[in-house]
């Protein structure tokens, strides 16, 4: 038997339990953020949902913000990995217009299903002073936008714009920011009377998107 392996063997179960506890804490934090936003992500509630003591949280994370950073990054990475597997089937249609409409519906559904989590993510990124975290979070979000742009470029034969990739990036960001404001901020200009319905807004976004490319 290799003495090196023997010396490390007793630590493996401990390390595995520690990883399992950390993952439960991340998932509990994400669940509470999704349920009630930043206001609901309190250490006692997170610990209770994860089935550990509050002291266990601080043995693994320096403070609440460190736990929130880890949870947000974990959720973003999981979402990105899932998107790479499923986005092509969910997004691509026979024509550019069909694919763009699918994109709008997907974005609206995302903000409708997870408003508290997405609002919390936006608020936390805006306020956090840890620039390394902010940079990593934005890089993951940017990678997801890159994936959408690459998929829509498969309709290149319908695009007449001189710089299709740049135009697509602008249009995806514009649509995402517009739908985010419409969905998460009841005081946004999108809700000035007469307020556009989701169907009306989708129609206008699709028309503007496709017209710009054509």
Short mmCIF file of C-alpha atoms in Angstrom, two decimals:
data_model
loop_
_atom_site.label_atom_id
_atom_site.label_comp_id
_atom_site.label_asym_id
_atom_site.label_seq_id
_atom_site.Cartn_x
_atom_site.Cartn_y
_atom_site.Cartn_z
CA UNK A 1 0.00 0.00 0.00
CA UNK A 2 1.24 3.43 -0.87
CA UNK A 3 2.01 5.31 2.41
CA UNK A 4 1.01 8.58 0.74
CA UNK A 5 -2.47 7.24 0.00
CA UNK A 6 -2.73 5.91 3.55
CA UNK A 7 -1.85 9.27 5.06
CA UNK A 8 -4.58 11.04 3.09
CA UNK A 9 -7.35 8.43 3.40
CA UNK A 10 -8.80 9.52 6.78
CA UNK A 11 -9.37 13.04 5.48
CA UNK A 12 -11.51 12.05 2.48
CA UNK A 13 -14.83 11.51 4.34
CA UNK A 14 -14.32 14.78 6.23
CA UNK A 15 -13.67 16.68 3.02
CA UNK A 16 -16.67 15.06 1.33
CA UNK A 17 -18.95 16.02 4.23
CA UNK A 18 -17.59 19.56 4.11
CA UNK A 19 -18.27 19.82 0.37
CA UNK A 20 -21.75 18.41 0.87
CA UNK A 21 -22.50 20.93 3.63
CA UNK A 22 -21.19 23.82 1.53
CA UNK A 23 -23.38 22.74 -1.40
CA UNK A 24 -26.45 22.52 0.86
CA UNK A 25 -25.72 26.04 2.07
CA UNK A 26 -25.41 27.34 -1.50
CA UNK A 27 -28.65 25.65 -2.57
CA UNK A 28 -30.48 26.90 0.53
CA UNK A 29 -29.26 30.44 -0.14
CA UNK A 30 -30.38 30.27 -3.78
CA UNK A 31 -33.80 28.92 -2.74
CA UNK A 32 -34.35 31.74 -0.25
CA UNK A 33 -33.17 34.37 -2.73
CA UNK A 34 -35.62 32.94 -5.25
CA UNK A 35 -38.39 32.97 -2.66
CA UNK A 36 -37.95 36.42 -1.13
CA UNK A 37 -34.85 38.17 -2.48
CA UNK A 38 -32.00 39.66 -0.50
CA UNK A 39 -34.27 40.51 2.43
CA UNK A 40 -35.10 36.84 2.97
CA UNK A 41 -31.56 35.50 2.70
CA UNK A 42 -30.77 35.65 6.42
CA UNK A 43 -28.10 33.44 7.94
CA UNK A 44 -30.42 31.74 10.49
CA UNK A 45 -32.96 30.93 7.76
CA UNK A 46 -30.24 29.69 5.39
CA UNK A 47 -28.73 27.49 8.09
CA UNK A 48 -32.13 26.08 9.04
CA UNK A 49 -33.00 25.28 5.42
CA UNK A 50 -29.60 23.64 4.90
CA UNK A 51 -29.98 21.61 8.12
CA UNK A 52 -26.90 23.04 9.84
CA UNK A 53 -26.17 25.46 12.66
CA UNK A 54 -25.49 29.15 11.94
CA UNK A 55 -21.96 28.57 13.25
CA UNK A 56 -21.41 26.09 10.41
CA UNK A 57 -22.01 28.88 7.90
CA UNK A 58 -19.19 31.00 9.32
CA UNK A 59 -16.82 28.05 9.37
CA UNK A 60 -17.12 27.93 5.58
CA UNK A 61 -17.75 31.54 4.61
CA UNK A 62 -16.16 34.66 6.05
CA UNK A 63 -19.49 36.51 6.22
CA UNK A 64 -22.94 36.69 4.66
CA UNK A 65 -21.68 38.54 1.58
CA UNK A 66 -19.11 35.81 0.92
CA UNK A 67 -21.91 33.22 1.04
CA UNK A 68 -24.09 35.32 -1.27
CA UNK A 69 -21.24 35.73 -3.77
CA UNK A 70 -20.64 31.98 -3.82
CA UNK A 71 -24.37 31.28 -4.19
CA UNK A 72 -24.85 33.74 -7.05
CA UNK A 73 -21.82 32.37 -8.91
CA UNK A 74 -22.98 28.79 -8.35
CA UNK A 75 -26.45 29.61 -9.71
CA UNK A 76 -25.03 31.47 -12.72
CA UNK A 77 -22.63 28.65 -13.59
CA UNK A 78 -25.36 26.01 -13.27
CA UNK A 79 -27.67 28.09 -15.46
CA UNK A 80 -24.94 28.58 -18.05
CA UNK A 81 -24.16 24.86 -18.16
CA UNK A 82 -27.86 24.08 -18.57
CA UNK A 83 -28.22 26.68 -21.32
CA UNK A 84 -25.42 25.15 -23.36
CA UNK A 85 -27.31 21.86 -23.38
CA UNK A 86 -30.88 23.09 -23.91
CA UNK A 87 -30.79 26.55 -25.49
CA UNK A 88 -30.41 25.41 -29.09
CA UNK A 89 -33.60 23.32 -28.95
CA UNK A 90 -35.49 26.01 -27.03
CA UNK A 91 -34.43 28.98 -29.15
CA UNK A 92 -33.83 28.03 -32.76
CA UNK A 93 -36.78 28.21 -35.14
CA UNK A 94 -37.14 27.92 -38.90
CA UNK A 95 -36.73 31.66 -39.41
CA UNK A 96 -35.04 34.57 -37.68
CA UNK A 97 -38.40 36.02 -36.64
CA UNK A 98 -39.49 32.74 -35.05
CA UNK A 99 -36.21 32.44 -33.14
CA UNK A 100 -36.39 36.05 -31.95
CA UNK A 101 -39.96 35.55 -30.71
CA UNK A 102 -38.83 32.44 -28.83
CA UNK A 103 -36.05 34.49 -27.27
CA UNK A 104 -38.49 37.18 -26.08
CA UNK A 105 -40.83 34.56 -24.61
CA UNK A 106 -37.90 32.87 -22.88
CA UNK A 107 -36.72 36.16 -21.35
CA UNK A 108 -40.21 37.13 -20.18
CA UNK A 109 -40.73 33.66 -18.66
CA UNK A 110 -37.36 33.81 -16.91
CA UNK A 111 -38.18 37.11 -15.20
CA UNK A 112 -41.73 35.96 -14.41
CA UNK A 113 -40.55 32.70 -12.81
CA UNK A 114 -37.57 34.09 -10.85
CA UNK A 115 -38.23 37.79 -10.15
CA UNK A 116 -36.87 37.83 -6.60
CA UNK A 117 -33.63 36.04 -7.45
CA UNK A 118 -32.94 38.13 -10.55
CA UNK A 119 -33.72 41.38 -8.75
CA UNK A 120 -31.43 40.31 -5.89
CA UNK A 121 -28.64 39.46 -8.33
CA UNK A 122 -28.90 42.85 -10.03
CA UNK A 123 -28.99 44.71 -6.71
CA UNK A 124 -26.06 42.77 -5.29
CA UNK A 125 -23.85 43.22 -8.36
CA UNK A 126 -24.61 46.96 -8.38
CA UNK A 127 -23.75 47.38 -4.69
CA UNK A 128 -20.93 44.91 -4.08
CA UNK A 129 -17.41 46.26 -3.68
CA UNK A 130 -15.70 42.96 -4.52
CA UNK A 131 -14.70 43.73 -8.09
CA UNK A 132 -13.37 40.21 -8.66
CA UNK A 133 -16.81 38.78 -7.94
CA UNK A 134 -18.53 41.40 -10.09
CA UNK A 135 -16.14 40.69 -12.95
CA UNK A 136 -16.67 36.93 -12.71
CA UNK A 137 -20.46 37.25 -12.52
CA UNK A 138 -20.54 39.55 -15.54
CA UNK A 139 -18.23 37.21 -17.47
CA UNK A 140 -20.67 34.33 -16.93
CA UNK A 141 -23.61 36.50 -18.02
CA UNK A 142 -21.61 37.64 -21.05
CA UNK A 143 -20.90 34.01 -21.98
CA UNK A 144 -24.63 33.32 -22.02
CA UNK A 145 -25.20 36.33 -24.28
CA UNK A 146 -22.40 35.05 -26.54
CA UNK A 147 -24.22 31.72 -26.78
CA UNK A 148 -27.49 33.41 -27.81
CA UNK A 149 -25.69 35.55 -30.41
CA UNK A 150 -23.94 32.48 -31.86
CA UNK A 151 -27.23 30.64 -32.16
CA UNK A 152 -29.00 33.56 -33.84
CA UNK A 153 -26.10 33.88 -36.28
CA UNK A 154 -27.30 30.60 -37.75
CA UNK A 155 -29.91 32.80 -39.49
CA UNK A 156 -27.13 34.79 -41.14
CA UNK A 157 -28.72 34.39 -44.58
CA UNK A 158 -31.64 36.57 -43.39
CA UNK A 159 -29.39 39.27 -41.89
CA UNK A 160 -28.46 42.22 -44.07
CA UNK A 161 -26.76 44.32 -41.40
CA UNK A 162 -23.12 45.16 -42.21
CA UNK A 163 -21.96 44.00 -38.75
CA UNK A 164 -24.31 41.13 -37.81
CA UNK A 165 -22.54 39.99 -34.65
CA UNK A 166 -22.31 43.51 -33.22
CA UNK A 167 -25.93 44.21 -34.13
CA UNK A 168 -27.12 40.96 -32.55
CA UNK A 169 -25.21 41.67 -29.33
CA UNK A 170 -26.76 45.14 -29.12
CA UNK A 171 -30.25 43.81 -29.81
CA UNK A 172 -30.02 40.95 -27.29
CA UNK A 173 -28.75 43.34 -24.59
CA UNK A 174 -31.42 45.90 -25.47
CA UNK A 175 -34.21 43.33 -25.28
CA UNK A 176 -32.88 41.83 -22.04
CA UNK A 177 -32.57 45.23 -20.32
CA UNK A 178 -36.01 46.30 -21.53
CA UNK A 179 -37.69 43.09 -20.34
CA UNK A 180 -35.80 43.25 -17.03
CA UNK A 181 -37.04 46.79 -16.38
CA UNK A 182 -40.58 45.90 -17.49
CA UNK A 183 -40.68 42.77 -15.32
CA UNK A 184 -38.88 43.87 -12.16
CA UNK A 185 -39.49 47.60 -11.81
CA UNK A 186 -43.14 48.67 -11.54
CA UNK A 187 -41.96 52.30 -11.52
CA UNK A 188 -40.09 52.06 -14.81
CA UNK A 189 -41.11 54.14 -17.80
CA UNK A 190 -42.52 50.98 -19.37
CA UNK A 191 -45.44 51.28 -16.96
CA UNK A 192 -46.36 54.84 -17.78
CA UNK A 193 -49.97 54.87 -18.96
CA UNK A 194 -51.06 53.53 -21.32
CA UNK A 195 -48.95 50.55 -20.25
CA UNK A 196 -47.92 48.04 -22.90
CA UNK A 197 -49.10 44.50 -22.29
CA UNK A 198 -46.56 41.68 -22.46
CA UNK A 199 -48.02 40.64 -25.83
CA UNK A 200 -47.74 44.18 -27.22
CA UNK A 201 -44.22 44.59 -25.93
CA UNK A 202 -43.17 41.24 -27.37
CA UNK A 203 -44.59 42.19 -30.75
CA UNK A 204 -42.72 45.51 -30.81
CA UNK A 205 -39.45 43.98 -29.62
CA UNK A 206 -39.58 41.27 -32.25
CA UNK A 207 -40.44 43.74 -35.01
CA UNK A 208 -37.64 46.14 -33.97
CA UNK A 209 -35.12 43.30 -33.62
CA UNK A 210 -35.80 41.77 -37.04
CA UNK A 211 -36.19 45.14 -38.81
CA UNK A 212 -32.84 46.35 -37.49
CA UNK A 213 -31.09 43.26 -38.86
CA UNK A 214 -32.84 43.48 -42.21
#
